[in-house]
Amino acid sequence: MLLFYATEKAPTMAHPELVGFHMIPLLEFFGAPKKCSFVDGTSCRQYVKDRAAGKIGKRAVKEATAGRELETLSSALNFAFKEKKLIIPVPVTLPPKALPRERWLTRSEAAALVAGALGITATAYDIETRKPIKWGRMFRPSYHVARFILIGLYSGSRHEAILKLHWLLNTRGGWFDLSHNILYRRGQGERETNKRRPPVPIPENLLSHVRRWRRITSVGPVEYHGRLIAKERKGFARARELAGLGEDVTPHVLKHTCITWMMQRGVPIWEVAGFSGTSENIIRKVYGHHHPDHLSAATKRFRGR
């Protein structure tokens, strides 16, 4: 069933390589001579337990990772049932969903992160007392990392979408239309996925940077020696270390930060959802408490008589 899913369905998906990555540990546990009837709540829970303990695969992973692998198994079995390869559907028991991340950057932390990308260390500081950041020693700058961070902070784009940005219209990723000041986060003809990438106006805080980057780069803003990079890992980790921030600050935190800042400034929820490519339900559920009007009617309910 997994092989059928990988050959018939995966090629039409946005990230078919993930199916291949997930199949390796899945087949190690659920593979021959086991049959689909082996998949039940007990075996799924055992898979998550063994995967987290490092008994399956090359290394131990988090329960959330094992859960995503089981989601691939579930999709494969559901696809097989729809294609009449299975007589009855086979349910897959998934682990509880992890709580949504609430980490976002303050203005001071964002400044320290950009400075870290530029090779400047930042000493410890206290946000509550609003003490100024003290800049320290300088190291070799990574300008492409700084550009990656600024685009993430001001556009709320996802990691992969930022890395694929070009200066010209293309079919592999988004691009900047500087004639009309529009950021297209999806390439020409690219299929839309659940992780929506709608075109948005280039934010004013970012526009001047983008015009300057256009003059000094050739392919796209996040390029290194004339080529777009595939993943922003080591450079971002180095900037985070120089900024004195913890490992909970990941590239995805940039999107969280952008949404949180907009909510704190009172931007309507439907505009935040449209700009970030996130559903209004998620915006209300995860970020709603940052909005100044959050439950404002409830707080006034007991005034007066």
PDB file of C-alpha atoms in Angstrom:
ATOM      1  CA  MET A   1       0.000   0.000   0.000  1.00  0.00           C
ATOM      2  CA  LEU A   2       2.871   2.373   0.761  1.00  0.00           C
ATOM      3  CA  LEU A   3       4.557   1.534  -2.524  1.00  0.00           C
ATOM      4  CA  PHE A   4       1.266   2.057  -4.387  1.00  0.00           C
ATOM      5  CA  TYR A   5       0.860   5.444  -2.687  1.00  0.00           C
ATOM      6  CA  ALA A   6       4.454   6.437  -3.476  1.00  0.00           C
ATOM      7  CA  THR A   7       4.161   5.594  -7.171  1.00  0.00           C
ATOM      8  CA  GLU A   8       0.599   6.752  -7.892  1.00  0.00           C
ATOM      9  CA  LYS A   9      -0.056   9.680  -5.540  1.00  0.00           C
ATOM     10  CA  ALA A  10       3.275  11.086  -4.339  1.00  0.00           C
ATOM     11  CA  PRO A  11       4.436  12.409  -7.765  1.00  0.00           C
ATOM     12  CA  THR A  12       1.431  14.753  -7.826  1.00  0.00           C
ATOM     13  CA  MET A  13       2.186  16.196  -4.375  1.00  0.00           C
ATOM     14  CA  ALA A  14       4.101  19.386  -3.614  1.00  0.00           C
ATOM     15  CA  HIS A  15       6.794  17.477  -1.632  1.00  0.00           C
ATOM     16  CA  PRO A  16       6.958  13.881  -2.901  1.00  0.00           C
ATOM     17  CA  GLU A  17      10.366  13.413  -1.303  1.00  0.00           C
ATOM     18  CA  LEU A  18       8.761  13.499   2.158  1.00  0.00           C
ATOM     19  CA  VAL A  19       6.815  10.348   1.329  1.00  0.00           C
ATOM     20  CA  GLY A  20      10.094   8.573   0.607  1.00  0.00           C
ATOM     21  CA  PHE A  21      11.671   9.817   3.830  1.00  0.00           C
ATOM     22  CA  HIS A  22       8.668   8.667   5.869  1.00  0.00           C
ATOM     23  CA  MET A  23       8.485   5.268   4.184  1.00  0.00           C
ATOM     24  CA  ILE A  24      11.923   4.181   5.427  1.00  0.00           C
ATOM     25  CA  PRO A  25      11.065   3.995   9.171  1.00  0.00           C
ATOM     26  CA  LEU A  26       7.455   2.976   8.452  1.00  0.00           C
ATOM     27  CA  LEU A  27       8.535  -0.075   6.478  1.00  0.00           C
ATOM     28  CA  GLU A  28      11.089  -0.949   9.134  1.00  0.00           C
ATOM     29  CA  PHE A  29       8.247  -1.380  11.632  1.00  0.00           C
ATOM     30  CA  PHE A  30       5.150  -2.118   9.526  1.00  0.00           C
ATOM     31  CA  GLY A  31       6.850  -3.841   6.570  1.00  0.00           C
ATOM     32  CA  ALA A  32       6.784  -7.493   5.504  1.00  0.00           C
ATOM     33  CA  PRO A  33       5.677  -9.957   6.691  1.00  0.00           C
ATOM     34  CA  LYS A  34       3.118  -7.731   8.442  1.00  0.00           C
ATOM     35  CA  LYS A  35      -0.191  -6.984   6.714  1.00  0.00           C
ATOM     36  CA  CYS A  36      -2.528  -3.995   6.870  1.00  0.00           C
ATOM     37  CA  SER A  37      -4.500  -5.736   9.628  1.00  0.00           C
ATOM     38  CA  PHE A  38      -1.465  -5.212  11.868  1.00  0.00           C
ATOM     39  CA  VAL A  39      -2.200  -1.475  11.897  1.00  0.00           C
ATOM     40  CA  ASP A  40      -4.240  -0.685  15.011  1.00  0.00           C
ATOM     41  CA  GLY A  41      -4.046   1.518  18.063  1.00  0.00           C
ATOM     42  CA  THR A  42      -1.563  -0.731  19.850  1.00  0.00           C
ATOM     43  CA  SER A  43       0.893  -0.977  16.956  1.00  0.00           C
ATOM     44  CA  CYS A  44       0.681   2.759  16.215  1.00  0.00           C
ATOM     45  CA  ARG A  45       1.392   3.691  19.824  1.00  0.00           C
ATOM     46  CA  GLN A  46       4.289   1.213  19.878  1.00  0.00           C
ATOM     47  CA  TYR A  47       5.676   2.775  16.705  1.00  0.00           C
ATOM     48  CA  VAL A  48       5.684   6.240  18.264  1.00  0.00           C
ATOM     49  CA  LYS A  49       7.320   4.869  21.418  1.00  0.00           C
ATOM     50  CA  ASP A  50      10.054   2.964  19.539  1.00  0.00           C
ATOM     51  CA  ARG A  51      10.660   5.849  17.155  1.00  0.00           C
ATOM     52  CA  ALA A  52      11.125   8.281  20.035  1.00  0.00           C
ATOM     53  CA  ALA A  53      13.474   5.827  21.759  1.00  0.00           C
ATOM     54  CA  GLY A  54      15.672   5.457  18.677  1.00  0.00           C
ATOM     55  CA  LYS A  55      14.811   1.777  18.114  1.00  0.00           C
ATOM     56  CA  ILE A  56      13.539   2.576  14.624  1.00  0.00           C
ATOM     57  CA  GLY A  57      15.554   4.559  12.125  1.00  0.00           C
ATOM     58  CA  LYS A  58      19.045   5.967  12.452  1.00  0.00           C
ATOM     59  CA  ARG A  59      18.267   8.263  15.371  1.00  0.00           C
ATOM     60  CA  ALA A  60      15.573   9.114  17.878  1.00  0.00           C
ATOM     61  CA  VAL A  61      12.969  11.676  16.845  1.00  0.00           C
ATOM     62  CA  LYS A  62      10.252  13.640  18.591  1.00  0.00           C
ATOM     63  CA  GLU A  63       6.744  12.275  18.910  1.00  0.00           C
ATOM     64  CA  ALA A  64       5.529  14.964  16.530  1.00  0.00           C
ATOM     65  CA  THR A  65       7.864  13.627  13.816  1.00  0.00           C
ATOM     66  CA  ALA A  66       6.617  10.083  14.364  1.00  0.00           C
ATOM     67  CA  GLY A  67       3.096  11.453  14.162  1.00  0.00           C
ATOM     68  CA  ARG A  68       3.765  13.018  10.760  1.00  0.00           C
ATOM     69  CA  GLU A  69       5.113   9.678   9.546  1.00  0.00           C
ATOM     70  CA  LEU A  70       1.937   7.966  10.720  1.00  0.00           C
ATOM     71  CA  GLU A  71      -0.057  10.608   8.853  1.00  0.00           C
ATOM     72  CA  THR A  72       1.691   9.441   5.676  1.00  0.00           C
ATOM     73  CA  LEU A  73       0.720   5.857   6.514  1.00  0.00           C
ATOM     74  CA  SER A  74      -2.869   6.973   7.074  1.00  0.00           C
ATOM     75  CA  SER A  75      -2.925   8.846   3.756  1.00  0.00           C
ATOM     76  CA  ALA A  76      -1.552   5.773   1.971  1.00  0.00           C
ATOM     77  CA  LEU A  77      -4.196   3.476   3.441  1.00  0.00           C
ATOM     78  CA  ASN A  78      -7.009   5.942   2.722  1.00  0.00           C
ATOM     79  CA  PHE A  79      -5.787   6.348  -0.857  1.00  0.00           C
ATOM     80  CA  ALA A  80      -5.657   2.587  -1.287  1.00  0.00           C
ATOM     81  CA  PHE A  81      -9.248   2.257  -0.039  1.00  0.00           C
ATOM     82  CA  LYS A  82     -10.476   4.960  -2.436  1.00  0.00           C
ATOM     83  CA  GLU A  83      -8.676   3.185  -5.275  1.00  0.00           C
ATOM     84  CA  LYS A  84     -10.399  -0.089  -4.234  1.00  0.00           C
ATOM     85  CA  LYS A  85      -7.142  -1.793  -3.296  1.00  0.00           C
ATOM     86  CA  LEU A  86      -8.547  -2.388   0.192  1.00  0.00           C
ATOM     87  CA  ILE A  87     -11.992  -3.795   0.946  1.00  0.00           C
ATOM     88  CA  ILE A  88     -12.430  -1.817   4.159  1.00  0.00           C
ATOM     89  CA  PRO A  89     -10.717   1.357   5.442  1.00  0.00           C
ATOM     90  CA  VAL A  90      -7.873   0.915   7.909  1.00  0.00           C
ATOM     91  CA  PRO A  91      -7.791   3.662  10.572  1.00  0.00           C
ATOM     92  CA  VAL A  92      -4.456   4.858  11.940  1.00  0.00           C
ATOM     93  CA  THR A  93      -4.153   6.047  15.541  1.00  0.00           C
ATOM     94  CA  LEU A  94      -2.151   9.272  15.713  1.00  0.00           C
ATOM     95  CA  PRO A  95      -0.448  10.716  18.801  1.00  0.00           C
ATOM     96  CA  PRO A  96      -1.921  13.859  20.371  1.00  0.00           C
ATOM     97  CA  LYS A  97      -1.177  17.020  18.448  1.00  0.00           C
ATOM     98  CA  ALA A  98       1.574  19.182  19.904  1.00  0.00           C
ATOM     99  CA  LEU A  99       0.507  22.515  21.314  1.00  0.00           C
ATOM    100  CA  PRO A 100       0.965  25.433  18.899  1.00  0.00           C
ATOM    101  CA  ARG A 101       4.172  27.372  19.367  1.00  0.00           C
ATOM    102  CA  GLU A 102       3.771  30.709  21.083  1.00  0.00           C
ATOM    103  CA  ARG A 103       7.366  31.894  20.706  1.00  0.00           C
ATOM    104  CA  TRP A 104       7.751  35.229  18.957  1.00  0.00           C
ATOM    105  CA  LEU A 105      10.457  37.888  18.925  1.00  0.00           C
ATOM    106  CA  THR A 106      10.351  41.271  20.546  1.00  0.00           C
ATOM    107  CA  ARG A 107      11.749  44.218  18.612  1.00  0.00           C
ATOM    108  CA  SER A 108      14.963  44.003  20.619  1.00  0.00           C
ATOM    109  CA  GLU A 109      15.350  40.280  19.946  1.00  0.00           C
ATOM    110  CA  ALA A 110      14.672  40.782  16.240  1.00  0.00           C
ATOM    111  CA  ALA A 111      17.326  43.500  16.097  1.00  0.00           C
ATOM    112  CA  ALA A 112      19.793  41.228  17.891  1.00  0.00           C
ATOM    113  CA  LEU A 113      19.052  38.388  15.454  1.00  0.00           C
ATOM    114  CA  VAL A 114      19.672  40.592  12.415  1.00  0.00           C
ATOM    115  CA  ALA A 115      22.847  41.865  14.043  1.00  0.00           C
ATOM    116  CA  GLY A 116      23.933  38.282  14.665  1.00  0.00           C
ATOM    117  CA  ALA A 117      23.503  37.550  10.961  1.00  0.00           C
ATOM    118  CA  LEU A 118      25.735  40.539  10.261  1.00  0.00           C
ATOM    119  CA  GLY A 119      28.373  39.059  12.580  1.00  0.00           C
ATOM    120  CA  ILE A 120      27.784  41.284  15.604  1.00  0.00           C
ATOM    121  CA  THR A 121      27.425  39.685  19.026  1.00  0.00           C
ATOM    122  CA  ALA A 122      24.830  40.921  21.492  1.00  0.00           C
ATOM    123  CA  THR A 123      25.247  40.742  25.254  1.00  0.00           C
ATOM    124  CA  ALA A 124      22.427  39.689  27.566  1.00  0.00           C
ATOM    125  CA  TYR A 125      19.664  42.227  28.057  1.00  0.00           C
ATOM    126  CA  ASP A 126      16.477  42.580  30.063  1.00  0.00           C
ATOM    127  CA  ILE A 127      13.379  43.226  28.000  1.00  0.00           C
ATOM    128  CA  GLU A 128      11.233  44.018  31.039  1.00  0.00           C
ATOM    129  CA  THR A 129      13.433  46.916  32.155  1.00  0.00           C
ATOM    130  CA  ARG A 130      14.007  47.997  28.523  1.00  0.00           C
ATOM    131  CA  LYS A 131      17.773  48.136  28.918  1.00  0.00           C
ATOM    132  CA  PRO A 132      19.580  48.892  25.644  1.00  0.00           C
ATOM    133  CA  ILE A 133      21.348  46.100  23.805  1.00  0.00           C
ATOM    134  CA  LYS A 134      25.116  46.194  24.106  1.00  0.00           C
ATOM    135  CA  TRP A 135      26.846  45.188  20.914  1.00  0.00           C
ATOM    136  CA  GLY A 136      30.116  43.324  21.138  1.00  0.00           C
ATOM    137  CA  ARG A 137      32.698  41.715  18.923  1.00  0.00           C
ATOM    138  CA  MET A 138      32.276  41.499  15.147  1.00  0.00           C
ATOM    139  CA  PHE A 139      32.626  38.316  13.085  1.00  0.00           C
ATOM    140  CA  ARG A 140      32.319  37.567   9.388  1.00  0.00           C
ATOM    141  CA  PRO A 141      28.863  38.709   8.247  1.00  0.00           C
ATOM    142  CA  SER A 142      26.338  36.479   6.462  1.00  0.00           C
ATOM    143  CA  TYR A 143      24.341  38.970   4.436  1.00  0.00           C
ATOM    144  CA  HIS A 144      22.051  36.361   2.870  1.00  0.00           C
ATOM    145  CA  VAL A 145      20.962  35.280   6.373  1.00  0.00           C
ATOM    146  CA  ALA A 146      20.143  38.881   7.303  1.00  0.00           C
ATOM    147  CA  ARG A 147      18.048  39.212   4.134  1.00  0.00           C
ATOM    148  CA  PHE A 148      16.265  35.943   4.968  1.00  0.00           C
ATOM    149  CA  ILE A 149      15.432  37.208   8.463  1.00  0.00           C
ATOM    150  CA  LEU A 150      14.115  40.582   7.308  1.00  0.00           C
ATOM    151  CA  ILE A 151      11.886  39.033   4.640  1.00  0.00           C
ATOM    152  CA  GLY A 152      10.477  36.614   7.211  1.00  0.00           C
ATOM    153  CA  LEU A 153       9.846  39.333   9.786  1.00  0.00           C
ATOM    154  CA  TYR A 154       8.106  41.778   7.459  1.00  0.00           C
ATOM    155  CA  SER A 155       6.297  39.444   5.042  1.00  0.00           C
ATOM    156  CA  GLY A 156       5.380  36.492   7.261  1.00  0.00           C
ATOM    157  CA  SER A 157       6.443  34.099   4.504  1.00  0.00           C
ATOM    158  CA  ARG A 158       7.372  30.510   5.252  1.00  0.00           C
ATOM    159  CA  HIS A 159      10.938  29.218   5.266  1.00  0.00           C
ATOM    160  CA  GLU A 160      10.796  27.435   1.926  1.00  0.00           C
ATOM    161  CA  ALA A 161       8.906  30.229   0.172  1.00  0.00           C
ATOM    162  CA  ILE A 162      11.572  32.785   1.168  1.00  0.00           C
ATOM    163  CA  LEU A 163      14.447  30.647  -0.085  1.00  0.00           C
ATOM    164  CA  LYS A 164      12.796  30.200  -3.507  1.00  0.00           C
ATOM    165  CA  LEU A 165      12.242  33.907  -4.129  1.00  0.00           C
ATOM    166  CA  HIS A 166      13.670  35.190  -7.419  1.00  0.00           C
ATOM    167  CA  TRP A 167      13.907  38.618  -8.974  1.00  0.00           C
ATOM    168  CA  LEU A 168      12.220  37.521 -12.191  1.00  0.00           C
ATOM    169  CA  LEU A 169       9.072  35.553 -13.004  1.00  0.00           C
ATOM    170  CA  ASN A 170       9.784  31.807 -12.874  1.00  0.00           C
ATOM    171  CA  THR A 171       8.111  28.427 -12.381  1.00  0.00           C
ATOM    172  CA  ARG A 172      10.112  27.217  -9.372  1.00  0.00           C
ATOM    173  CA  GLY A 173       9.314  29.839  -6.748  1.00  0.00           C
ATOM    174  CA  GLY A 174       7.999  33.281  -5.974  1.00  0.00           C
ATOM    175  CA  TRP A 175       9.381  36.588  -7.154  1.00  0.00           C
ATOM    176  CA  PHE A 176       9.389  40.315  -6.431  1.00  0.00           C
ATOM    177  CA  ASP A 177       7.459  42.514  -8.866  1.00  0.00           C
ATOM    178  CA  LEU A 178       9.174  45.817  -8.149  1.00  0.00           C
ATOM    179  CA  SER A 179       7.241  47.573 -10.933  1.00  0.00           C
ATOM    180  CA  HIS A 180       4.002  47.146  -8.983  1.00  0.00           C
ATOM    181  CA  ASN A 181       5.493  46.486  -5.502  1.00  0.00           C
ATOM    182  CA  ILE A 182       3.945  43.025  -5.180  1.00  0.00           C
ATOM    183  CA  LEU A 183       5.486  39.933  -3.599  1.00  0.00           C
ATOM    184  CA  TYR A 184       4.456  36.719  -5.360  1.00  0.00           C
ATOM    185  CA  ARG A 185       5.210  33.826  -3.044  1.00  0.00           C
ATOM    186  CA  ARG A 186       4.276  31.122  -5.539  1.00  0.00           C
ATOM    187  CA  GLY A 187       5.924  30.430  -8.891  1.00  0.00           C
ATOM    188  CA  GLN A 188       4.140  30.663 -12.216  1.00  0.00           C
ATOM    189  CA  GLY A 189       2.021  27.515 -12.552  1.00  0.00           C
ATOM    190  CA  GLU A 190       2.981  26.155  -9.113  1.00  0.00           C
ATOM    191  CA  ARG A 191       0.155  24.222  -7.497  1.00  0.00           C
ATOM    192  CA  GLU A 192      -1.424  25.725  -4.392  1.00  0.00           C
ATOM    193  CA  THR A 193      -1.196  23.559  -1.266  1.00  0.00           C
ATOM    194  CA  ASN A 194      -2.678  23.717   2.220  1.00  0.00           C
ATOM    195  CA  LYS A 195       0.168  26.082   3.096  1.00  0.00           C
ATOM    196  CA  ARG A 196      -1.193  28.966   1.095  1.00  0.00           C
ATOM    197  CA  ARG A 197       1.137  31.514  -0.473  1.00  0.00           C
ATOM    198  CA  PRO A 198      -1.036  34.401  -1.689  1.00  0.00           C
ATOM    199  CA  PRO A 199       0.513  37.425  -3.437  1.00  0.00           C
ATOM    200  CA  VAL A 200       0.734  40.461  -1.152  1.00  0.00           C
ATOM    201  CA  PRO A 201       1.947  44.057  -1.375  1.00  0.00           C
ATOM    202  CA  ILE A 202       5.587  44.450  -0.380  1.00  0.00           C
ATOM    203  CA  PRO A 203       5.537  46.003   3.134  1.00  0.00           C
ATOM    204  CA  GLU A 204       6.852  49.559   3.331  1.00  0.00           C
ATOM    205  CA  ASN A 205       9.522  48.587   5.878  1.00  0.00           C
ATOM    206  CA  LEU A 206      10.845  45.986   3.450  1.00  0.00           C
ATOM    207  CA  LEU A 207      10.524  47.783   0.123  1.00  0.00           C
ATOM    208  CA  SER A 208      13.624  49.964   0.412  1.00  0.00           C
ATOM    209  CA  HIS A 209      15.698  46.943   1.430  1.00  0.00           C
ATOM    210  CA  VAL A 210      14.398  44.895  -1.520  1.00  0.00           C
ATOM    211  CA  ARG A 211      15.254  47.623  -4.041  1.00  0.00           C
ATOM    212  CA  ARG A 212      18.799  47.799  -2.650  1.00  0.00           C
ATOM    213  CA  TRP A 213      19.187  44.007  -2.660  1.00  0.00           C
ATOM    214  CA  ARG A 214      18.091  43.927  -6.289  1.00  0.00           C
ATOM    215  CA  ARG A 215      21.127  46.008  -7.226  1.00  0.00           C
ATOM    216  CA  ILE A 216      23.674  43.832  -5.412  1.00  0.00           C
ATOM    217  CA  THR A 217      22.359  40.304  -6.159  1.00  0.00           C
ATOM    218  CA  SER A 218      21.671  38.458  -9.391  1.00  0.00           C
ATOM    219  CA  VAL A 219      19.224  35.553  -8.886  1.00  0.00           C
ATOM    220  CA  GLY A 220      17.312  36.310  -5.710  1.00  0.00           C
ATOM    221  CA  PRO A 221      17.637  37.978  -2.303  1.00  0.00           C
ATOM    222  CA  VAL A 222      18.707  34.863  -0.374  1.00  0.00           C
ATOM    223  CA  GLU A 223      21.609  33.837  -2.582  1.00  0.00           C
ATOM    224  CA  TYR A 224      25.192  32.884  -1.772  1.00  0.00           C
ATOM    225  CA  HIS A 225      27.862  33.285  -4.448  1.00  0.00           C
ATOM    226  CA  GLY A 226      25.199  33.766  -7.097  1.00  0.00           C
ATOM    227  CA  ARG A 227      23.118  30.695  -6.227  1.00  0.00           C
ATOM    228  CA  LEU A 228      20.006  30.322  -4.090  1.00  0.00           C
ATOM    229  CA  ILE A 229      20.619  28.242  -0.995  1.00  0.00           C
ATOM    230  CA  ALA A 230      18.521  25.128  -0.301  1.00  0.00           C
ATOM    231  CA  LYS A 231      18.141  25.376   3.496  1.00  0.00           C
ATOM    232  CA  GLU A 232      18.748  28.117   6.034  1.00  0.00           C
ATOM    233  CA  ARG A 233      20.142  26.116   8.948  1.00  0.00           C
ATOM    234  CA  LYS A 234      23.779  26.715   9.868  1.00  0.00           C
ATOM    235  CA  GLY A 235      23.706  30.417   9.059  1.00  0.00           C
ATOM    236  CA  PHE A 236      20.527  30.991  11.043  1.00  0.00           C
ATOM    237  CA  ALA A 237      21.856  28.946  13.988  1.00  0.00           C
ATOM    238  CA  ARG A 238      25.026  31.036  14.010  1.00  0.00           C
ATOM    239  CA  ALA A 239      23.033  34.296  13.981  1.00  0.00           C
ATOM    240  CA  ARG A 240      20.861  33.014  16.807  1.00  0.00           C
ATOM    241  CA  GLU A 241      23.923  32.082  18.859  1.00  0.00           C
ATOM    242  CA  LEU A 242      25.553  35.489  18.363  1.00  0.00           C
ATOM    243  CA  ALA A 243      22.254  37.134  19.326  1.00  0.00           C
ATOM    244  CA  GLY A 244      22.156  35.218  22.598  1.00  0.00           C
ATOM    245  CA  LEU A 245      18.816  33.561  21.763  1.00  0.00           C
ATOM    246  CA  GLY A 246      17.760  30.003  22.556  1.00  0.00           C
ATOM    247  CA  GLU A 247      17.186  27.054  20.252  1.00  0.00           C
ATOM    248  CA  ASP A 248      13.434  27.668  20.430  1.00  0.00           C
ATOM    249  CA  VAL A 249      14.009  30.491  17.929  1.00  0.00           C
ATOM    250  CA  THR A 250      13.668  28.705  14.601  1.00  0.00           C
ATOM    251  CA  PRO A 251      13.092  30.153  11.118  1.00  0.00           C
ATOM    252  CA  HIS A 252       9.354  29.522  11.530  1.00  0.00           C
ATOM    253  CA  VAL A 253       9.356  31.901  14.511  1.00  0.00           C
ATOM    254  CA  LEU A 254       9.789  34.735  11.987  1.00  0.00           C
ATOM    255  CA  LYS A 255       6.292  34.051  10.643  1.00  0.00           C
ATOM    256  CA  HIS A 256       4.908  33.893  14.193  1.00  0.00           C
ATOM    257  CA  THR A 257       6.587  37.219  14.929  1.00  0.00           C
ATOM    258  CA  CYS A 258       5.162  38.924  11.853  1.00  0.00           C
ATOM    259  CA  ILE A 259       1.615  37.823  12.698  1.00  0.00           C
ATOM    260  CA  THR A 260       2.013  38.749  16.372  1.00  0.00           C
ATOM    261  CA  TRP A 261       3.282  42.237  15.550  1.00  0.00           C
ATOM    262  CA  MET A 262       0.339  42.850  13.207  1.00  0.00           C
ATOM    263  CA  MET A 263      -2.118  41.663  15.846  1.00  0.00           C
ATOM    264  CA  GLN A 264      -0.533  43.836  18.524  1.00  0.00           C
ATOM    265  CA  ARG A 265      -0.933  46.868  16.238  1.00  0.00           C
ATOM    266  CA  GLY A 266      -4.647  46.184  15.882  1.00  0.00           C
ATOM    267  CA  VAL A 267      -4.671  45.038  12.237  1.00  0.00           C
ATOM    268  CA  PRO A 268      -8.049  43.374  11.505  1.00  0.00           C
ATOM    269  CA  ILE A 269      -7.926  39.604  11.791  1.00  0.00           C
ATOM    270  CA  TRP A 270      -9.183  39.026   8.247  1.00  0.00           C
ATOM    271  CA  GLU A 271      -6.351  41.198   6.889  1.00  0.00           C
ATOM    272  CA  VAL A 272      -3.750  39.344   8.972  1.00  0.00           C
ATOM    273  CA  ALA A 273      -5.112  36.030   7.677  1.00  0.00           C
ATOM    274  CA  GLY A 274      -5.032  37.184   4.057  1.00  0.00           C
ATOM    275  CA  PHE A 275      -1.542  38.657   4.337  1.00  0.00           C
ATOM    276  CA  SER A 276       0.028  35.643   6.067  1.00  0.00           C
ATOM    277  CA  GLY A 277      -1.822  32.925   4.141  1.00  0.00           C
ATOM    278  CA  THR A 278      -3.257  31.529   7.389  1.00  0.00           C
ATOM    279  CA  SER A 279      -6.901  30.796   8.111  1.00  0.00           C
ATOM    280  CA  GLU A 280      -8.867  33.209  10.292  1.00  0.00           C
ATOM    281  CA  ASN A 281      -9.662  30.339  12.650  1.00  0.00           C
ATOM    282  CA  ILE A 282      -5.953  29.726  13.340  1.00  0.00           C
ATOM    283  CA  ILE A 283      -5.310  33.459  13.730  1.00  0.00           C
ATOM    284  CA  ARG A 284      -8.066  33.734  16.352  1.00  0.00           C
ATOM    285  CA  LYS A 285      -7.052  30.536  18.141  1.00  0.00           C
ATOM    286  CA  VAL A 286      -3.279  31.029  18.300  1.00  0.00           C
ATOM    287  CA  TYR A 287      -2.738  34.794  18.064  1.00  0.00           C
ATOM    288  CA  GLY A 288      -6.098  36.314  19.063  1.00  0.00           C
ATOM    289  CA  HIS A 289      -5.022  37.232  22.601  1.00  0.00           C
ATOM    290  CA  HIS A 290      -2.410  39.634  21.176  1.00  0.00           C
ATOM    291  CA  HIS A 291      -5.075  41.834  19.548  1.00  0.00           C
ATOM    292  CA  PRO A 292      -6.023  44.942  21.581  1.00  0.00           C
ATOM    293  CA  ASP A 293      -9.733  44.234  20.953  1.00  0.00           C
ATOM    294  CA  HIS A 294      -9.521  40.594  22.071  1.00  0.00           C
ATOM    295  CA  LEU A 295     -12.646  39.873  24.172  1.00  0.00           C
ATOM    296  CA  SER A 296     -13.089  43.599  24.731  1.00  0.00           C
ATOM    297  CA  ALA A 297     -16.881  43.246  24.983  1.00  0.00           C
ATOM    298  CA  ALA A 298     -16.491  40.642  27.725  1.00  0.00           C
ATOM    299  CA  THR A 299     -14.266  42.911  29.811  1.00  0.00           C
ATOM    300  CA  LYS A 300     -16.936  45.660  29.695  1.00  0.00           C
ATOM    301  CA  ARG A 301     -19.851  43.361  30.461  1.00  0.00           C
ATOM    302  CA  PHE A 302     -19.871  44.041  34.214  1.00  0.00           C
ATOM    303  CA  ARG A 303     -19.576  47.821  34.030  1.00  0.00           C
ATOM    304  CA  GLY A 304     -22.465  49.842  35.366  1.00  0.00           C
ATOM    305  CA  ARG A 305     -25.589  48.150  36.686  1.00  0.00           C
TER     306      ARG A 305
END
